[in-house]
Amino acid sequence: MLLRRVTKHVREQNWFAVFLDLLVVVLGVFIGLQGQDWNDDRLRRLESKSILARIESEFKLMHKTAERRRGVMEQNLLAGSRIVEGLQSGTLASDTLDDDLTSLVTIMPLPPPSVVFAELQASGRLDLVLNRALTDALYEYNAWASLLAGNTQSLTQPFRHARQSLARVREVRTSGIPSKEDADRSFTYVTDASALLADLKLHAALRNAYVEQDNFHTYNKRSEDLIQGVLNQLTATVGAADIVAGPH
């Protein structure tokens, strides 16, 4: 219909009408494109909001877990210090010996790389993060966590070696009842304190485990700090995004 009207106006040489017809067409196309751009921008903001919420949920959980594990690591270090000091003095506390040895060689997992960030990298959608500082914080955390994860075998070797070496001076006594949970195990360790004090190679293995326990505490603390850095940047990013987006 519009084409017929334009053709009619051209035949009549009504150039003003032709101009108005063309203006209507141009404005219609412009408004349509602007509407599409607005809709695309709205969808992108919604997708970004969803991604930021997932990042926040993931990193809050990791921070809470790292805090809890730090407390366990500190208890493990305290137990390890009693063992190391006892080996040096030649006197081991019999009432805490078995529990202290178990704590000393316990491996506490470190915070893993971010699953959400890895997904964004793989899909090429890091633009949804919106904030360069947040992106940098995510890169820094994931590089650190990936480094730790990639070296798990070497980092945990002192614990595994000490645990295996303890078999020389420990025996396992079983109850015959299956374990229901960690706090209610079906077996107990009984350590020969005299044999432990006489086994100098085992002393070295336990000292190495203590040093690595301290290293793990440091690794976990750095992970905590990097996670908190991501959460701080996330707070700033979400606040800025809300200001830009306004009420919709």
PDB file of C-alpha atoms in Angstrom:
ATOM      1  CA  MET A   1       0.000   0.000   0.000  1.00  0.00           C
ATOM      2  CA  LEU A   2       2.814   2.380   0.849  1.00  0.00           C
ATOM      3  CA  LEU A   3       4.578   1.553  -2.422  1.00  0.00           C
ATOM      4  CA  ARG A   4       1.428   2.305  -4.412  1.00  0.00           C
ATOM      5  CA  ARG A   5       1.046   5.610  -2.598  1.00  0.00           C
ATOM      6  CA  VAL A   6       4.661   6.589  -3.295  1.00  0.00           C
ATOM      7  CA  THR A   7       4.261   5.604  -6.969  1.00  0.00           C
ATOM      8  CA  LYS A   8       1.066   7.670  -7.222  1.00  0.00           C
ATOM      9  CA  HIS A   9       2.765  10.711  -5.697  1.00  0.00           C
ATOM     10  CA  VAL A  10       5.744  10.349  -8.042  1.00  0.00           C
ATOM     11  CA  ARG A  11       3.437  10.210 -11.087  1.00  0.00           C
ATOM     12  CA  GLU A  12       1.662  13.291  -9.779  1.00  0.00           C
ATOM     13  CA  GLN A  13       5.057  14.893  -9.115  1.00  0.00           C
ATOM     14  CA  ASN A  14       3.918  15.642  -5.585  1.00  0.00           C
ATOM     15  CA  TRP A  15       7.457  15.735  -4.208  1.00  0.00           C
ATOM     16  CA  PHE A  16       6.441  16.922  -0.782  1.00  0.00           C
ATOM     17  CA  ALA A  17       4.177  13.917  -0.395  1.00  0.00           C
ATOM     18  CA  VAL A  18       6.982  11.673  -1.681  1.00  0.00           C
ATOM     19  CA  PHE A  19       9.293  13.188   0.931  1.00  0.00           C
ATOM     20  CA  LEU A  20       6.748  12.530   3.686  1.00  0.00           C
ATOM     21  CA  ASP A  21       6.279   8.925   2.515  1.00  0.00           C
ATOM     22  CA  LEU A  22      10.041   8.309   2.549  1.00  0.00           C
ATOM     23  CA  LEU A  23      10.342   9.998   5.953  1.00  0.00           C
ATOM     24  CA  VAL A  24       7.706   7.641   7.340  1.00  0.00           C
ATOM     25  CA  VAL A  25       9.654   4.665   5.991  1.00  0.00           C
ATOM     26  CA  VAL A  26      12.971   5.897   7.428  1.00  0.00           C
ATOM     27  CA  LEU A  27      11.438   6.706  10.806  1.00  0.00           C
ATOM     28  CA  GLY A  28       9.741   3.301  10.892  1.00  0.00           C
ATOM     29  CA  VAL A  29      13.017   1.518  10.213  1.00  0.00           C
ATOM     30  CA  PHE A  30      14.860   3.680  12.754  1.00  0.00           C
ATOM     31  CA  ILE A  31      12.272   3.118  15.473  1.00  0.00           C
ATOM     32  CA  GLY A  32      12.261  -0.617  14.731  1.00  0.00           C
ATOM     33  CA  LEU A  33      16.049  -0.815  15.042  1.00  0.00           C
ATOM     34  CA  GLN A  34      16.040   1.269  18.212  1.00  0.00           C
ATOM     35  CA  GLY A  35      13.373  -0.976  19.681  1.00  0.00           C
ATOM     36  CA  GLN A  36      15.420  -4.043  18.821  1.00  0.00           C
ATOM     37  CA  ASP A  37      18.563  -2.488  20.342  1.00  0.00           C
ATOM     38  CA  TRP A  38      16.627  -1.615  23.501  1.00  0.00           C
ATOM     39  CA  ASN A  39      15.254  -5.130  23.756  1.00  0.00           C
ATOM     40  CA  ASP A  40      18.709  -6.668  23.166  1.00  0.00           C
ATOM     41  CA  ASP A  41      20.164  -4.398  25.848  1.00  0.00           C
ATOM     42  CA  ARG A  42      17.379  -5.340  28.262  1.00  0.00           C
ATOM     43  CA  LEU A  43      17.970  -9.055  27.682  1.00  0.00           C
ATOM     44  CA  ARG A  44      21.719  -8.583  28.114  1.00  0.00           C
ATOM     45  CA  ARG A  45      21.174  -6.791  31.431  1.00  0.00           C
ATOM     46  CA  LEU A  46      18.929  -9.617  32.619  1.00  0.00           C
ATOM     47  CA  GLU A  47      21.515 -12.214  31.570  1.00  0.00           C
ATOM     48  CA  SER A  48      24.280 -10.241  33.292  1.00  0.00           C
ATOM     49  CA  LYS A  49      22.198  -9.998  36.452  1.00  0.00           C
ATOM     50  CA  SER A  50      21.706 -13.766  36.419  1.00  0.00           C
ATOM     51  CA  ILE A  51      25.434 -14.393  35.896  1.00  0.00           C
ATOM     52  CA  LEU A  52      26.415 -11.981  38.688  1.00  0.00           C
ATOM     53  CA  ALA A  53      23.955 -13.699  41.027  1.00  0.00           C
ATOM     54  CA  ARG A  54      25.529 -17.078  40.230  1.00  0.00           C
ATOM     55  CA  ILE A  55      29.020 -15.700  40.834  1.00  0.00           C
ATOM     56  CA  GLU A  56      27.897 -14.208  44.141  1.00  0.00           C
ATOM     57  CA  SER A  57      26.303 -17.467  45.276  1.00  0.00           C
ATOM     58  CA  GLU A  58      29.359 -19.518  44.282  1.00  0.00           C
ATOM     59  CA  PHE A  59      31.916 -17.225  45.909  1.00  0.00           C
ATOM     60  CA  LYS A  60      29.929 -16.730  49.106  1.00  0.00           C
ATOM     61  CA  LEU A  61      29.783 -20.498  49.513  1.00  0.00           C
ATOM     62  CA  MET A  62      33.510 -20.838  48.792  1.00  0.00           C
ATOM     63  CA  HIS A  63      34.322 -18.093  51.307  1.00  0.00           C
ATOM     64  CA  LYS A  64      32.213 -19.720  54.001  1.00  0.00           C
ATOM     65  CA  THR A  65      33.821 -23.111  53.295  1.00  0.00           C
ATOM     66  CA  ALA A  66      37.342 -21.640  53.322  1.00  0.00           C
ATOM     67  CA  GLU A  67      36.659 -19.954  56.671  1.00  0.00           C
ATOM     68  CA  ARG A  68      35.429 -23.206  58.174  1.00  0.00           C
ATOM     69  CA  ARG A  69      38.404 -25.143  56.814  1.00  0.00           C
ATOM     70  CA  ARG A  70      40.794 -22.511  58.141  1.00  0.00           C
ATOM     71  CA  GLY A  71      39.482 -23.250  61.628  1.00  0.00           C
ATOM     72  CA  VAL A  72      40.138 -26.980  61.137  1.00  0.00           C
ATOM     73  CA  MET A  73      43.606 -26.275  59.727  1.00  0.00           C
ATOM     74  CA  GLU A  74      44.463 -24.182  62.781  1.00  0.00           C
ATOM     75  CA  GLN A  75      43.410 -27.074  65.032  1.00  0.00           C
ATOM     76  CA  ASN A  76      45.518 -29.442  62.910  1.00  0.00           C
ATOM     77  CA  LEU A  77      48.507 -27.113  63.294  1.00  0.00           C
ATOM     78  CA  LEU A  78      48.010 -26.992  67.053  1.00  0.00           C
ATOM     79  CA  ALA A  79      47.893 -30.790  67.173  1.00  0.00           C
ATOM     80  CA  GLY A  80      50.964 -30.987  64.937  1.00  0.00           C
ATOM     81  CA  SER A  81      52.900 -28.594  67.139  1.00  0.00           C
ATOM     82  CA  ARG A  82      52.270 -30.885  70.139  1.00  0.00           C
ATOM     83  CA  ILE A  83      53.631 -33.831  68.149  1.00  0.00           C
ATOM     84  CA  VAL A  84      56.738 -31.991  66.891  1.00  0.00           C
ATOM     85  CA  GLU A  85      57.517 -30.539  70.324  1.00  0.00           C
ATOM     86  CA  GLY A  86      56.976 -33.960  71.908  1.00  0.00           C
ATOM     87  CA  LEU A  87      59.379 -35.601  69.458  1.00  0.00           C
ATOM     88  CA  GLN A  88      61.991 -32.950  70.212  1.00  0.00           C
ATOM     89  CA  SER A  89      61.606 -33.251  73.995  1.00  0.00           C
ATOM     90  CA  GLY A  90      61.232 -37.028  73.987  1.00  0.00           C
ATOM     91  CA  THR A  91      57.880 -36.859  75.780  1.00  0.00           C
ATOM     92  CA  LEU A  92      54.541 -37.410  74.024  1.00  0.00           C
ATOM     93  CA  ALA A  93      51.151 -36.674  75.578  1.00  0.00           C
ATOM     94  CA  SER A  94      49.506 -40.099  75.681  1.00  0.00           C
ATOM     95  CA  ASP A  95      45.971 -38.755  76.129  1.00  0.00           C
ATOM     96  CA  THR A  96      46.010 -36.797  72.829  1.00  0.00           C
ATOM     97  CA  LEU A  97      48.678 -38.693  70.860  1.00  0.00           C
ATOM     98  CA  ASP A  98      46.416 -40.698  68.530  1.00  0.00           C
ATOM     99  CA  ASP A  99      44.070 -37.800  67.767  1.00  0.00           C
ATOM    100  CA  ASP A 100      46.988 -35.382  67.277  1.00  0.00           C
ATOM    101  CA  LEU A 101      48.695 -37.722  64.804  1.00  0.00           C
ATOM    102  CA  THR A 102      45.446 -38.128  62.842  1.00  0.00           C
ATOM    103  CA  SER A 103      44.948 -34.351  62.722  1.00  0.00           C
ATOM    104  CA  LEU A 104      48.540 -33.746  61.644  1.00  0.00           C
ATOM    105  CA  VAL A 105      48.254 -35.972  58.566  1.00  0.00           C
ATOM    106  CA  THR A 106      44.714 -34.877  57.627  1.00  0.00           C
ATOM    107  CA  ILE A 107      44.482 -33.203  54.211  1.00  0.00           C
ATOM    108  CA  MET A 108      41.999 -30.331  54.069  1.00  0.00           C
ATOM    109  CA  PRO A 109      40.797 -29.522  50.523  1.00  0.00           C
ATOM    110  CA  LEU A 110      41.584 -26.058  49.193  1.00  0.00           C
ATOM    111  CA  PRO A 111      39.008 -23.846  47.417  1.00  0.00           C
ATOM    112  CA  PRO A 112      38.539 -24.965  43.782  1.00  0.00           C
ATOM    113  CA  PRO A 113      38.493 -22.815  40.621  1.00  0.00           C
ATOM    114  CA  SER A 114      35.240 -21.025  39.847  1.00  0.00           C
ATOM    115  CA  VAL A 115      32.862 -23.134  37.753  1.00  0.00           C
ATOM    116  CA  VAL A 116      30.849 -20.083  36.645  1.00  0.00           C
ATOM    117  CA  PHE A 117      33.962 -18.195  35.513  1.00  0.00           C
ATOM    118  CA  ALA A 118      35.189 -21.256  33.600  1.00  0.00           C
ATOM    119  CA  GLU A 119      31.810 -21.451  31.826  1.00  0.00           C
ATOM    120  CA  LEU A 120      32.010 -17.769  30.851  1.00  0.00           C
ATOM    121  CA  GLN A 121      35.542 -18.232  29.520  1.00  0.00           C
ATOM    122  CA  ALA A 122      34.584 -21.306  27.505  1.00  0.00           C
ATOM    123  CA  SER A 123      31.523 -19.605  25.996  1.00  0.00           C
ATOM    124  CA  GLY A 124      33.298 -16.294  25.304  1.00  0.00           C
ATOM    125  CA  ARG A 125      30.734 -14.387  27.399  1.00  0.00           C
ATOM    126  CA  LEU A 126      33.012 -12.613  29.882  1.00  0.00           C
ATOM    127  CA  ASP A 127      31.436  -9.365  28.659  1.00  0.00           C
ATOM    128  CA  LEU A 128      28.455 -10.247  30.857  1.00  0.00           C
ATOM    129  CA  VAL A 129      30.589  -9.573  33.951  1.00  0.00           C
ATOM    130  CA  LEU A 130      30.312  -5.834  33.065  1.00  0.00           C
ATOM    131  CA  ASN A 131      33.180  -4.636  35.286  1.00  0.00           C
ATOM    132  CA  ARG A 132      36.851  -4.902  34.272  1.00  0.00           C
ATOM    133  CA  ALA A 133      38.002  -4.866  37.898  1.00  0.00           C
ATOM    134  CA  LEU A 134      35.680  -7.781  38.688  1.00  0.00           C
ATOM    135  CA  THR A 135      36.914  -9.665  35.630  1.00  0.00           C
ATOM    136  CA  ASP A 136      40.528  -9.129  36.759  1.00  0.00           C
ATOM    137  CA  ALA A 137      39.671 -10.338  40.277  1.00  0.00           C
ATOM    138  CA  LEU A 138      38.067 -13.466  38.828  1.00  0.00           C
ATOM    139  CA  TYR A 139      41.082 -14.108  36.600  1.00  0.00           C
ATOM    140  CA  GLU A 140      43.445 -13.714  39.569  1.00  0.00           C
ATOM    141  CA  TYR A 141      41.447 -16.056  41.788  1.00  0.00           C
ATOM    142  CA  ASN A 142      41.023 -18.723  39.116  1.00  0.00           C
ATOM    143  CA  ALA A 143      44.712 -18.619  38.180  1.00  0.00           C
ATOM    144  CA  TRP A 144      45.637 -19.182  41.843  1.00  0.00           C
ATOM    145  CA  ALA A 145      43.046 -21.915  42.444  1.00  0.00           C
ATOM    146  CA  SER A 146      44.001 -23.669  39.190  1.00  0.00           C
ATOM    147  CA  LEU A 147      47.666 -23.587  40.200  1.00  0.00           C
ATOM    148  CA  LEU A 148      46.845 -25.292  43.494  1.00  0.00           C
ATOM    149  CA  ALA A 149      44.530 -27.812  41.854  1.00  0.00           C
ATOM    150  CA  GLY A 150      47.155 -28.666  39.243  1.00  0.00           C
ATOM    151  CA  ASN A 151      49.747 -29.399  41.916  1.00  0.00           C
ATOM    152  CA  THR A 152      47.580 -31.402  44.300  1.00  0.00           C
ATOM    153  CA  GLN A 153      49.716 -34.516  44.074  1.00  0.00           C
ATOM    154  CA  SER A 154      52.965 -32.784  44.991  1.00  0.00           C
ATOM    155  CA  LEU A 155      51.358 -30.581  47.654  1.00  0.00           C
ATOM    156  CA  THR A 156      49.748 -33.510  49.461  1.00  0.00           C
ATOM    157  CA  GLN A 157      52.714 -35.870  49.160  1.00  0.00           C
ATOM    158  CA  PRO A 158      54.120 -35.042  52.651  1.00  0.00           C
ATOM    159  CA  PHE A 159      50.772 -35.945  54.231  1.00  0.00           C
ATOM    160  CA  ARG A 160      50.511 -39.217  52.330  1.00  0.00           C
ATOM    161  CA  HIS A 161      54.116 -40.151  53.134  1.00  0.00           C
ATOM    162  CA  ALA A 162      53.669 -39.416  56.848  1.00  0.00           C
ATOM    163  CA  ARG A 163      50.403 -41.368  56.934  1.00  0.00           C
ATOM    164  CA  GLN A 164      52.020 -44.378  55.300  1.00  0.00           C
ATOM    165  CA  SER A 165      55.038 -44.135  57.627  1.00  0.00           C
ATOM    166  CA  LEU A 166      52.797 -44.093  60.697  1.00  0.00           C
ATOM    167  CA  ALA A 167      51.752 -47.651  59.873  1.00  0.00           C
ATOM    168  CA  ARG A 168      55.103 -48.744  61.346  1.00  0.00           C
ATOM    169  CA  VAL A 169      54.110 -47.606  64.842  1.00  0.00           C
ATOM    170  CA  ARG A 170      50.320 -47.806  64.755  1.00  0.00           C
ATOM    171  CA  GLU A 171      47.805 -50.577  64.817  1.00  0.00           C
ATOM    172  CA  VAL A 172      44.122 -50.407  63.957  1.00  0.00           C
ATOM    173  CA  ARG A 173      41.572 -51.817  66.371  1.00  0.00           C
ATOM    174  CA  THR A 174      38.158 -52.479  64.886  1.00  0.00           C
ATOM    175  CA  SER A 175      34.754 -52.803  66.500  1.00  0.00           C
ATOM    176  CA  GLY A 176      33.196 -54.785  63.682  1.00  0.00           C
ATOM    177  CA  ILE A 177      30.364 -52.242  63.457  1.00  0.00           C
ATOM    178  CA  PRO A 178      30.192 -50.186  60.216  1.00  0.00           C
ATOM    179  CA  SER A 179      30.812 -46.460  60.585  1.00  0.00           C
ATOM    180  CA  LYS A 180      27.750 -44.221  60.398  1.00  0.00           C
ATOM    181  CA  GLU A 181      29.628 -40.918  60.314  1.00  0.00           C
ATOM    182  CA  ASP A 182      33.141 -39.484  60.787  1.00  0.00           C
ATOM    183  CA  ALA A 183      32.596 -38.872  64.480  1.00  0.00           C
ATOM    184  CA  ASP A 184      31.528 -42.492  65.036  1.00  0.00           C
ATOM    185  CA  ARG A 185      34.156 -44.618  63.318  1.00  0.00           C
ATOM    186  CA  SER A 186      34.250 -48.377  63.525  1.00  0.00           C
ATOM    187  CA  PHE A 187      37.974 -48.379  64.290  1.00  0.00           C
ATOM    188  CA  THR A 188      40.549 -46.615  66.447  1.00  0.00           C
ATOM    189  CA  TYR A 189      44.269 -46.086  66.066  1.00  0.00           C
ATOM    190  CA  VAL A 190      46.601 -47.199  68.832  1.00  0.00           C
ATOM    191  CA  THR A 191      50.120 -45.773  68.638  1.00  0.00           C
ATOM    192  CA  ASP A 192      53.251 -47.279  70.141  1.00  0.00           C
ATOM    193  CA  ALA A 193      54.777 -44.105  71.611  1.00  0.00           C
ATOM    194  CA  SER A 194      58.139 -45.769  72.307  1.00  0.00           C
ATOM    195  CA  ALA A 195      58.457 -47.000  68.738  1.00  0.00           C
ATOM    196  CA  LEU A 196      57.467 -43.552  67.472  1.00  0.00           C
ATOM    197  CA  LEU A 197      60.142 -41.823  69.562  1.00  0.00           C
ATOM    198  CA  ALA A 198      62.769 -44.270  68.298  1.00  0.00           C
ATOM    199  CA  ASP A 199      61.893 -43.951  64.607  1.00  0.00           C
ATOM    200  CA  LEU A 200      63.937 -40.961  63.414  1.00  0.00           C
ATOM    201  CA  LYS A 201      62.809 -41.309  59.776  1.00  0.00           C
ATOM    202  CA  LEU A 202      59.228 -41.044  60.960  1.00  0.00           C
ATOM    203  CA  HIS A 203      60.177 -37.892  62.905  1.00  0.00           C
ATOM    204  CA  ALA A 204      61.306 -36.297  59.650  1.00  0.00           C
ATOM    205  CA  ALA A 205      58.109 -37.340  57.851  1.00  0.00           C
ATOM    206  CA  LEU A 206      55.938 -35.860  60.614  1.00  0.00           C
ATOM    207  CA  ARG A 207      57.920 -32.609  60.634  1.00  0.00           C
ATOM    208  CA  ASN A 208      57.469 -32.333  56.868  1.00  0.00           C
ATOM    209  CA  ALA A 209      53.737 -32.922  57.311  1.00  0.00           C
ATOM    210  CA  TYR A 210      53.624 -30.125  59.890  1.00  0.00           C
ATOM    211  CA  VAL A 211      55.417 -27.720  57.541  1.00  0.00           C
ATOM    212  CA  GLU A 212      52.993 -28.600  54.732  1.00  0.00           C
ATOM    213  CA  GLN A 213      50.044 -28.218  57.102  1.00  0.00           C
ATOM    214  CA  ASP A 214      51.265 -24.675  57.738  1.00  0.00           C
ATOM    215  CA  ASN A 215      51.663 -24.127  53.983  1.00  0.00           C
ATOM    216  CA  PHE A 216      48.080 -25.294  53.406  1.00  0.00           C
ATOM    217  CA  HIS A 217      46.883 -22.808  56.003  1.00  0.00           C
ATOM    218  CA  THR A 218      48.699 -20.066  54.069  1.00  0.00           C
ATOM    219  CA  TYR A 219      47.304 -21.252  50.722  1.00  0.00           C
ATOM    220  CA  ASN A 220      43.794 -21.309  52.153  1.00  0.00           C
ATOM    221  CA  LYS A 221      44.192 -17.808  53.636  1.00  0.00           C
ATOM    222  CA  ARG A 222      45.329 -16.399  50.289  1.00  0.00           C
ATOM    223  CA  SER A 223      42.364 -18.098  48.625  1.00  0.00           C
ATOM    224  CA  GLU A 224      40.068 -16.508  51.216  1.00  0.00           C
ATOM    225  CA  ASP A 225      41.520 -13.065  50.500  1.00  0.00           C
ATOM    226  CA  LEU A 226      41.117 -13.481  46.726  1.00  0.00           C
ATOM    227  CA  ILE A 227      37.550 -14.723  47.159  1.00  0.00           C
ATOM    228  CA  GLN A 228      36.768 -11.700  49.338  1.00  0.00           C
ATOM    229  CA  GLY A 229      38.302  -9.484  46.654  1.00  0.00           C
ATOM    230  CA  VAL A 230      35.891 -10.939  44.094  1.00  0.00           C
ATOM    231  CA  LEU A 231      32.943 -10.382  46.446  1.00  0.00           C
ATOM    232  CA  ASN A 232      34.022  -6.767  47.045  1.00  0.00           C
ATOM    233  CA  GLN A 233      34.228  -6.069  43.320  1.00  0.00           C
ATOM    234  CA  LEU A 234      30.931  -7.859  42.815  1.00  0.00           C
ATOM    235  CA  THR A 235      29.216  -5.546  45.316  1.00  0.00           C
ATOM    236  CA  ALA A 236      30.528  -2.506  43.431  1.00  0.00           C
ATOM    237  CA  THR A 237      29.526  -3.991  40.069  1.00  0.00           C
ATOM    238  CA  VAL A 238      25.972  -4.870  41.096  1.00  0.00           C
ATOM    239  CA  GLY A 239      25.491  -1.427  42.645  1.00  0.00           C
ATOM    240  CA  ALA A 240      26.716   0.320  39.488  1.00  0.00           C
ATOM    241  CA  ALA A 241      24.579  -1.901  37.263  1.00  0.00           C
ATOM    242  CA  ASP A 242      21.463  -1.074  39.284  1.00  0.00           C
ATOM    243  CA  ILE A 243      22.164   2.658  38.963  1.00  0.00           C
ATOM    244  CA  VAL A 244      22.676   2.408  35.191  1.00  0.00           C
ATOM    245  CA  ALA A 245      19.691   0.131  34.623  1.00  0.00           C
ATOM    246  CA  GLY A 246      17.288   2.109  36.793  1.00  0.00           C
ATOM    247  CA  PRO A 247      13.789   0.830  37.472  1.00  0.00           C
ATOM    248  CA  HIS A 248      12.408  -1.440  34.722  1.00  0.00           C
TER     249      HIS A 248
END
